[in-house]
Short mmCIF file of C-alpha atoms (C1' of nucleotides) in Angstrom, two decimals:
data_model
loop_
_atom_site.label_atom_id
_atom_site.label_comp_id
_atom_site.label_asym_id
_atom_site.label_seq_id
_atom_site.Cartn_x
_atom_site.Cartn_y
_atom_site.Cartn_z
CA MET V 1 44.55 -3.66 7.84
CA PRO V 2 41.21 -3.54 9.64
CA SER V 3 38.34 -3.92 7.87
CA LYS V 4 35.82 -1.49 7.38
CA PRO V 5 33.07 -1.14 9.68
CA THR V 6 29.92 -2.36 7.61
CA PRO V 7 27.30 0.28 6.88
CA LEU V 8 28.48 4.09 7.00
CA THR V 9 27.33 4.51 3.39
CA MET V 10 23.69 4.03 2.31
CA ASP V 11 24.69 1.95 -0.63
CA ALA V 12 25.33 -0.98 2.02
CA VAL V 13 21.44 -0.29 3.02
CA TYR V 14 20.15 -1.13 -0.17
CA ALA V 15 21.38 -4.17 -0.25
CA LYS V 16 20.30 -5.67 3.11
CA PRO V 17 17.32 -8.01 3.40
CA GLY V 18 15.81 -6.01 5.65
CA TYR V 19 15.61 -2.66 3.32
CA LEU V 20 14.27 -4.76 0.32
CA PHE V 21 11.68 -6.78 2.27
CA ARG V 22 10.29 -3.65 3.63
CA ARG V 23 10.50 -1.89 -0.04
CA MET V 24 9.27 -4.92 -1.53
CA GLN V 25 6.04 -4.64 0.33
CA GLN V 26 5.80 -1.03 -0.16
CA ILE V 27 5.31 -1.63 -3.17
CA ALA V 28 3.08 -4.88 -3.31
CA VAL V 29 0.51 -2.98 -1.35
CA ALA V 30 0.26 0.12 -3.87
CA ILE V 31 -0.17 -2.00 -6.67
CA PHE V 32 -2.88 -3.97 -4.74
CA VAL V 33 -4.52 -1.18 -3.41
CA GLU V 34 -3.80 0.41 -7.26
CA GLU V 35 -5.67 -2.30 -9.11
CA CYS V 36 -8.64 -2.96 -6.27
CA ARG V 37 -9.30 0.79 -6.08
CA THR V 38 -12.76 0.41 -7.35
CA PHE V 39 -13.51 -2.39 -4.75
CA ASP V 40 -12.33 0.13 -1.42
CA THR V 41 -10.42 -3.14 -0.36
CA THR V 42 -7.00 -3.47 1.45
CA PRO V 43 -4.75 -6.41 1.07
CA VAL V 44 -5.15 -7.72 4.56
CA GLN V 45 -8.94 -6.97 4.63
CA TYR V 46 -9.35 -9.01 1.25
CA ALA V 47 -7.06 -11.96 2.86
CA ALA V 48 -9.77 -11.70 5.98
CA LEU V 49 -12.72 -12.15 3.76
CA VAL V 50 -10.86 -15.39 1.73
CA ALA V 51 -10.50 -17.07 5.01
CA ILE V 52 -13.70 -16.21 6.24
CA GLN V 53 -15.07 -17.69 3.05
CA THR V 54 -12.87 -20.47 3.40
CA HIS V 55 -14.12 -21.11 6.92
CA PRO V 56 -17.40 -20.10 7.83
CA GLY V 57 -18.10 -19.74 11.04
CA ILE V 58 -14.70 -19.28 11.83
CA ASP V 59 -13.83 -17.02 15.24
CA ALA V 60 -11.66 -14.13 15.50
CA THR V 61 -8.84 -15.67 17.48
CA ARG V 62 -8.59 -18.73 15.06
CA LEU V 63 -8.84 -16.04 12.14
CA SER V 64 -5.70 -14.68 13.19
CA ALA V 65 -3.71 -17.83 13.13
CA VAL V 66 -4.69 -18.76 9.97
CA ILE V 67 -3.99 -15.33 7.94
CA ALA V 68 -0.79 -14.71 10.58
CA PHE V 69 -2.33 -11.76 11.46
CA ASP V 70 -2.31 -9.67 14.76
CA ARG V 71 -4.83 -10.20 17.09
CA SER V 72 -5.31 -6.95 18.24
CA THR V 73 -5.05 -5.34 14.92
CA LEU V 74 -7.62 -7.50 13.46
CA GLY V 75 -10.38 -6.60 15.80
CA SER V 76 -10.27 -3.50 13.82
CA VAL V 77 -10.35 -5.00 10.43
CA ILE V 78 -13.45 -6.70 11.56
CA GLU V 79 -15.41 -4.34 12.49
CA ARG V 80 -14.50 -2.26 9.16
CA LEU V 81 -15.61 -5.02 7.19
CA GLU V 82 -18.79 -5.51 9.38
CA ALA V 83 -19.75 -1.69 9.05
CA LYS V 84 -18.99 -2.22 5.16
CA GLY V 85 -21.84 -5.02 5.11
CA LEU V 86 -19.18 -7.76 3.90
CA ILE V 87 -19.21 -10.00 7.13
CA GLU V 88 -21.33 -10.77 9.99
CA ARG V 89 -20.92 -11.71 13.18
CA LYS V 90 -22.89 -13.75 15.46
CA PRO V 91 -22.71 -15.30 19.25
CA ALA V 92 -21.51 -19.07 19.50
CA SER V 93 -24.25 -20.89 21.45
CA HIS V 94 -21.61 -23.38 22.78
CA ASP V 95 -19.30 -20.43 24.44
CA LYS V 96 -20.43 -16.69 25.12
CA ARG V 97 -16.97 -15.57 24.16
CA VAL V 98 -16.89 -15.91 21.19
CA LYS V 99 -18.33 -14.50 17.85
CA LEU V 100 -18.41 -15.99 14.74
CA LEU V 101 -17.87 -14.69 11.70
CA TYR V 102 -19.75 -15.28 8.30
CA LEU V 103 -19.58 -13.63 4.75
CA THR V 104 -22.75 -11.97 4.19
CA ARG V 105 -24.20 -12.05 0.80
CA ALA V 106 -22.06 -8.80 -0.50
CA GLY V 107 -18.95 -10.05 1.08
CA ALA V 108 -19.23 -13.16 -1.09
CA LYS V 109 -20.23 -11.10 -4.42
CA LEU V 110 -17.45 -8.84 -3.42
CA LEU V 111 -14.63 -11.61 -3.36
CA ARG V 112 -16.18 -12.76 -6.95
CA ASP V 113 -15.76 -9.08 -8.69
CA ILE V 114 -12.39 -8.37 -6.98
CA MET V 115 -10.76 -11.44 -8.38
CA PRO V 116 -9.80 -10.52 -12.02
CA SER V 117 -8.20 -7.20 -10.04
CA VAL V 118 -6.59 -9.15 -7.62
CA ASP V 119 -4.98 -11.58 -9.90
CA ARG V 120 -3.88 -8.74 -11.93
CA ALA V 121 -2.08 -7.08 -8.99
CA GLN V 122 -0.28 -10.35 -7.82
CA ALA V 123 0.71 -10.63 -11.69
CA ARG V 124 2.18 -7.14 -11.69
CA MET V 125 4.07 -7.28 -8.96
CA LEU V 126 6.50 -10.18 -10.48
CA GLN V 127 5.88 -8.62 -14.31
CA PRO V 128 9.81 -7.22 -14.24
CA LEU V 129 11.43 -10.40 -13.98
CA LYS V 130 11.94 -13.32 -15.99
CA PRO V 131 8.78 -15.94 -15.79
CA ALA V 132 11.64 -18.47 -14.99
CA ASP V 133 13.41 -15.97 -11.93
CA ARG V 134 9.49 -15.19 -10.77
CA LYS V 135 9.36 -19.35 -9.64
CA VAL V 136 12.82 -19.14 -8.24
CA LEU V 137 11.37 -16.26 -6.24
CA MET V 138 8.51 -17.46 -4.74
CA GLY V 139 10.24 -20.80 -3.93
CA LEU V 140 13.00 -19.11 -1.72
CA LEU V 141 10.48 -16.94 -0.66
CA ALA V 142 7.82 -19.61 0.39
CA GLN V 143 10.61 -21.29 1.70
CA LEU V 144 12.27 -18.46 4.14
CA VAL V 145 8.64 -17.66 5.41
CA ASP V 146 7.94 -20.96 6.36
CA LEU V 147 10.94 -21.41 7.93
CA ASN V 148 11.07 -18.15 9.99
CA ASN V 149 6.93 -18.87 10.64
CA GLU V 150 7.67 -19.25 14.37
CA VAL V 151 9.66 -15.90 14.90
CA SER V 152 6.67 -13.39 14.26
CA ARG V 153 4.25 -12.48 16.75
CA VAL V 154 1.47 -14.58 14.92
CA PRO V 155 3.07 -17.56 13.61
CA LEU V 156 0.74 -19.23 10.66
CA ARG V 157 -1.59 -22.05 12.03
CA ALA V 158 -3.19 -23.39 9.03
CA GLU V 159 -4.48 -26.42 10.98
CA ASP V 160 -6.03 -23.83 13.81
CA ALA V 161 -8.90 -23.17 11.27
CA LEU V 162 -10.29 -26.71 11.21
CA GLU V 163 -10.67 -26.90 14.96
CA HIS V 164 -14.31 -25.04 14.57
CA LEU V 165 -15.52 -28.03 12.63
CA GLY V 166 -17.65 -30.55 14.46
CA ARG V 167 -19.79 -28.06 16.46
CA ALA V 168 -21.61 -25.97 13.58
CA GLU V 169 -24.12 -23.81 14.98
CA MET F 1 -15.11 -28.08 -18.41
CA PRO F 2 -14.58 -24.70 -17.16
CA SER F 3 -11.52 -23.73 -15.19
CA LYS F 4 -12.00 -23.27 -11.32
CA PRO F 5 -11.79 -19.67 -10.25
CA THR F 6 -8.69 -18.92 -8.69
CA PRO F 7 -8.52 -18.51 -5.32
CA LEU F 8 -11.24 -19.82 -2.95
CA THR F 9 -8.68 -21.48 -0.59
CA MET F 10 -6.31 -20.57 1.70
CA ASP F 11 -3.10 -22.19 0.07
CA ALA F 12 -3.81 -20.51 -2.81
CA VAL F 13 -3.39 -17.40 -0.91
CA TYR F 14 -0.32 -18.53 0.78
CA ALA F 15 1.58 -18.88 -2.16
CA LYS F 16 0.82 -15.54 -3.87
CA PRO F 17 3.38 -12.79 -3.79
CA GLY F 18 1.54 -10.49 -1.48
CA TYR F 19 1.00 -12.56 1.10
CA LEU F 20 4.68 -13.86 0.83
CA PHE F 21 5.95 -10.31 0.93
CA ARG F 22 3.75 -8.97 3.89
CA ARG F 23 4.81 -12.07 5.76
CA MET F 24 8.43 -11.72 5.16
CA GLN F 25 8.18 -7.99 6.00
CA GLN F 26 6.31 -8.96 9.23
CA ILE F 27 9.45 -11.18 10.28
CA ALA F 28 12.08 -9.00 9.50
CA VAL F 29 11.03 -6.47 11.32
CA ALA F 30 10.25 -9.04 14.20
CA ILE F 31 13.79 -10.02 13.76
CA PHE F 32 15.24 -6.55 13.95
CA VAL F 33 13.34 -5.24 17.04
CA GLU F 34 13.93 -8.69 18.63
CA GLU F 35 17.93 -8.25 18.36
CA CYS F 36 17.92 -4.25 18.81
CA ARG F 37 15.74 -4.31 22.03
CA THR F 38 18.35 -2.92 24.24
CA PHE F 39 18.76 0.09 21.65
CA ASP F 40 14.60 0.66 21.31
CA THR F 41 15.06 1.64 18.34
CA THR F 42 13.11 0.47 15.02
CA PRO F 43 14.09 -0.41 11.21
CA VAL F 44 13.31 2.86 9.76
CA GLN F 45 14.70 5.12 12.73
CA TYR F 46 18.09 2.88 12.15
CA ALA F 47 17.68 3.61 8.10
CA ALA F 48 17.05 7.67 8.88
CA LEU F 49 20.02 7.74 11.42
CA VAL F 50 22.41 6.06 8.89
CA ALA F 51 21.22 8.48 5.86
CA ILE F 52 21.49 11.70 8.32
CA GLN F 53 25.38 10.53 9.13
CA THR F 54 25.65 9.63 5.32
CA HIS F 55 24.27 13.48 3.99
CA PRO F 56 24.64 16.03 7.04
CA GLY F 57 22.54 18.51 6.83
CA ILE F 58 19.89 17.01 4.71
CA ASP F 59 16.45 17.99 4.97
CA ALA F 60 13.16 16.08 5.55
CA THR F 61 11.93 16.19 1.86
CA ARG F 62 15.07 14.41 0.37
CA LEU F 63 15.69 12.57 3.13
CA SER F 64 12.41 10.75 2.86
CA ALA F 65 13.73 10.27 -1.09
CA VAL F 66 16.98 9.17 0.25
CA ILE F 67 15.47 5.77 2.53
CA ALA F 68 12.15 5.78 0.42
CA PHE F 69 10.43 6.73 3.07
CA ASP F 70 6.67 8.28 3.12
CA ARG F 71 6.83 11.99 3.60
CA SER F 72 3.85 12.04 6.13
CA THR F 73 5.27 9.77 8.46
CA LEU F 74 8.55 10.82 8.40
CA GLY F 75 7.38 13.87 10.29
CA SER F 76 6.65 12.23 13.36
CA VAL F 77 9.75 9.83 12.98
CA ILE F 78 12.40 13.12 12.77
CA GLU F 79 10.39 13.71 15.97
CA ARG F 80 10.97 10.51 18.25
CA LEU F 81 14.83 10.80 17.52
CA GLU F 82 14.99 14.43 17.98
CA ALA F 83 12.92 13.68 21.29
CA LYS F 84 15.60 10.73 22.37
CA GLY F 85 18.34 13.71 21.71
CA LEU F 86 19.69 11.57 18.45
CA ILE F 87 19.67 14.12 16.04
CA GLU F 88 19.38 17.87 15.49
CA ARG F 89 17.17 20.02 13.68
CA LYS F 90 18.78 23.64 12.42
CA PRO F 91 16.28 26.09 10.35
CA ALA F 92 18.43 26.58 6.80
CA SER F 93 20.19 29.93 6.53
CA HIS F 94 19.55 29.78 2.42
CA ASP F 95 15.41 29.09 3.11
CA LYS F 96 13.31 30.00 5.60
CA ARG F 97 11.21 26.43 5.10
CA VAL F 98 13.47 24.04 5.47
CA LYS F 99 15.20 22.30 8.64
CA LEU F 100 18.32 20.65 8.08
CA LEU F 101 19.16 17.46 10.35
CA TYR F 102 22.32 16.41 11.98
CA LEU F 103 23.31 13.55 14.07
CA THR F 104 24.00 14.54 17.25
CA ARG F 105 26.90 12.87 19.50
CA ALA F 106 24.85 10.63 21.29
CA GLY F 107 23.07 9.97 17.68
CA ALA F 108 26.73 8.87 16.28
CA LYS F 109 27.71 7.04 19.18
CA LEU F 110 24.16 4.90 19.24
CA LEU F 111 24.93 4.24 15.39
CA ARG F 112 28.10 2.50 16.13
CA ASP F 113 26.86 0.50 19.29
CA ILE F 114 23.64 -0.82 17.18
CA MET F 115 26.30 -2.32 14.10
CA PRO F 116 26.42 -5.87 15.34
CA SER F 117 22.92 -5.77 16.26
CA VAL F 118 21.75 -4.92 12.88
CA ASP F 119 24.59 -7.15 11.60
CA ARG F 120 23.29 -10.32 13.40
CA ALA F 121 19.43 -9.41 12.73
CA GLN F 122 19.80 -8.66 8.89
CA ALA F 123 21.69 -12.30 8.69
CA ARG F 124 19.12 -13.73 10.75
CA MET F 125 16.08 -13.12 8.55
CA LEU F 126 18.18 -15.31 5.52
CA GLN F 127 19.70 -17.61 7.88
CA PRO F 128 17.48 -20.67 7.16
CA LEU F 129 18.31 -20.83 3.44
CA LYS F 130 21.44 -22.27 1.99
CA PRO F 131 23.99 -19.62 1.64
CA ALA F 132 23.62 -19.68 -2.45
CA ASP F 133 19.96 -19.10 -2.21
CA ARG F 134 20.46 -16.62 -0.23
CA LYS F 135 22.39 -14.77 -2.90
CA VAL F 136 20.33 -15.64 -5.49
CA LEU F 137 16.97 -14.38 -3.65
CA MET F 138 18.68 -10.99 -2.68
CA GLY F 139 20.11 -10.29 -5.86
CA LEU F 140 16.29 -11.46 -7.46
CA LEU F 141 14.46 -9.57 -4.86
CA ALA F 142 17.11 -6.15 -5.53
CA GLN F 143 16.30 -6.32 -9.63
CA LEU F 144 12.58 -6.90 -8.69
CA VAL F 145 12.66 -3.32 -6.28
CA ASP F 146 14.38 -1.45 -8.40
CA LEU F 147 12.64 -2.50 -11.76
CA ASN F 148 9.51 -1.49 -9.82
CA ASN F 149 11.00 1.70 -8.21
CA GLU F 150 8.44 3.93 -9.96
CA VAL F 151 4.91 2.30 -8.27
CA SER F 152 5.04 2.96 -4.56
CA ARG F 153 4.26 6.60 -3.69
CA VAL F 154 8.08 7.18 -2.87
CA PRO F 155 10.20 5.79 -5.04
CA LEU F 156 13.83 5.65 -4.27
CA ARG F 157 16.19 8.67 -5.32
CA ALA F 158 19.42 8.02 -3.87
CA GLU F 159 21.03 10.90 -6.05
CA ASP F 160 18.81 13.71 -4.44
CA ALA F 161 20.98 13.67 -1.62
CA LEU F 162 23.47 15.46 -2.96
CA GLU F 163 21.68 18.47 -3.76
CA HIS F 164 21.94 20.03 -0.49
CA LEU F 165 25.77 19.79 -0.88
CA GLY F 166 27.44 23.24 -2.40
CA ARG F 167 25.72 25.33 -0.02
CA ALA F 168 26.79 23.80 3.15
CA GLU F 169 25.95 26.14 6.33
"C1'" DC T 1 6.87 44.34 -8.79
"C1'" DC T 2 3.68 41.16 -9.23
"C1'" DT T 3 1.42 36.63 -10.24
"C1'" DA T 4 1.58 31.62 -11.17
"C1'" DC T 5 3.09 28.09 -9.77
"C1'" DA T 6 6.31 24.61 -7.20
"C1'" DT T 7 8.44 23.42 -2.78
"C1'" DT T 8 8.40 22.65 2.33
"C1'" DG T 9 6.93 21.24 6.87
"C1'" DT T 10 2.45 20.70 9.21
"C1'" DC T 11 -1.57 18.12 9.93
"C1'" DA T 12 -6.11 15.45 9.82
"C1'" DG T 13 -8.14 11.05 9.08
"C1'" DT T 14 -7.87 6.05 7.76
"C1'" DA T 15 -5.57 1.76 8.51
"C1'" DT T 16 -1.82 -1.55 9.40
"C1'" DG T 17 1.36 -4.02 12.85
"C1'" DC T 18 2.66 -4.13 17.95
"C1'" DT T 19 3.11 -4.76 23.18
"C1'" DG T 20 0.57 -5.23 27.61
"C1'" DT T 21 -3.57 -5.05 29.89
"C1'" DC T 22 -8.37 -5.97 31.23
"C1'" DA T 23 -13.05 -8.75 32.41
"C1'" DA T 24 -15.66 -12.30 30.96
"C1'" DT T 25 -15.99 -16.48 30.68
"C1'" DC T 26 -14.41 -21.29 29.89
"C1'" DA T 27 -12.03 -26.04 31.54
"C1'" DA T 28 -9.89 -28.94 34.48
"C1'" DG T 29 -8.75 -30.55 39.05
"C1'" DT T 30 -9.39 -31.13 43.56
"C1'" DA X 1 -18.65 -26.73 44.23
"C1'" DC X 2 -14.48 -23.97 44.50
"C1'" DT X 3 -10.21 -22.78 42.92
"C1'" DT X 4 -6.79 -22.14 39.47
"C1'" DG X 5 -5.74 -21.57 34.99
"C1'" DA X 6 -6.49 -20.99 30.24
"C1'" DT X 7 -8.86 -18.43 26.43
"C1'" DT X 8 -11.66 -14.66 24.30
"C1'" DG X 9 -12.60 -10.40 22.63
"C1'" DA X 10 -12.45 -5.42 23.80
"C1'" DC X 11 -8.98 -1.61 24.67
"C1'" DA X 12 -5.29 1.97 25.14
"C1'" DG X 13 -0.75 2.98 23.75
"C1'" DC X 14 2.90 3.31 20.33
"C1'" DA X 15 5.23 3.56 15.31
"C1'" DT X 16 4.55 2.45 10.62
"C1'" DA X 17 2.18 4.26 5.71
"C1'" DC X 18 -0.63 6.47 3.35
"C1'" DT X 19 -3.91 10.16 1.06
"C1'" DG X 20 -5.47 14.52 1.06
"C1'" DA X 21 -4.93 19.45 2.73
"C1'" DC X 22 -2.87 23.46 4.42
"C1'" DA X 23 0.14 27.80 5.01
"C1'" DA X 24 4.40 30.00 4.89
"C1'" DT X 25 7.94 30.85 1.53
"C1'" DG X 26 10.45 30.20 -2.79
"C1'" DT X 27 11.13 30.87 -7.91
"C1'" DA X 28 10.46 32.25 -12.38
"C1'" DG X 29 7.77 35.06 -15.76
"C1'" DG X 30 5.86 38.63 -17.70
#
DNA sequence: CCTACATTGTCAGTATGCTGTCAATCAAGT
DNA sequence: ACTTGATTGACAGCATACTGACAATGTAGG
């Protein structure tokens, strides 16, 4: 008896990791945007703001490594944040190529104000699970993301952020 | 002593569900595309092809419900699949608005041929985890996606696919 | 029949995400 | 100093994703 060729039905697709990861990301973004609607800020923009706050004077290339965010797309994200007056771009004195990123006062205020909404969003994503299951899921996912870090185009390089220190402007 | 306001550092972000879901999706797509490079097919295009094979003569709106895929974006996906000769669009006789979707012979062949690559990709996503942990992760994620189904713009409606039956062209 | 409402496909606009390319600039070795 | 190679920011092009709008068509009620 030959074994059935795998998918054929949608039910087989629904249980596959690729499908579940896409769906979960879709849901997570929807929840984030809904909770943070009044701030008109996306998950990616929020992550960028936090990273810039944590590492003032970081440049775009290092920022992309710190939030594992594609370098090409980051350009437009920065542009939008700058247009909204949340960040500033200043040329670096030590290297005519780089532009250093700083949070503006408005950006810092937004980060303070948006925090409760972000926390609510993060909580809502896991809400349907039992507390113990939430821990298990997050633990396994953190492991998996870490172990697969090198696979994506922009692996996370949290340490890269430190390279700009020691040459503060 | 007041409790510290939540994020402040990137480490706090790295452990949040929103970040992990985005990162995992990023990695999953990268693996899929890498394994299926020779077929020049994306995860979404693959899902659409499987759904059309399972439900020949489905229309675009129902297709979007079956793969939980945004209706607006689906238009361009269908266009690309049609341009590649993998599917056909035929006007429905019972309703001048709808266009029915069918797999072409080339589409069916691609689905047969791509299957090993897709299976390899799905396996690679979970590879770094112990087999027992893979089961736990998929189980919890399937639960969570199902319980959050209504949140996203396009909730999954697998049953919708059956509505087109009984009026075969 | 006619009107109010719903559905279908399409489109414009915005925002990620990826691949690949380019000029300007910098660094390192000769 | 000069050349080679790497880095930085920018961009073009493609492919998801979402919001909101629209015309054409269908349907159900009066």
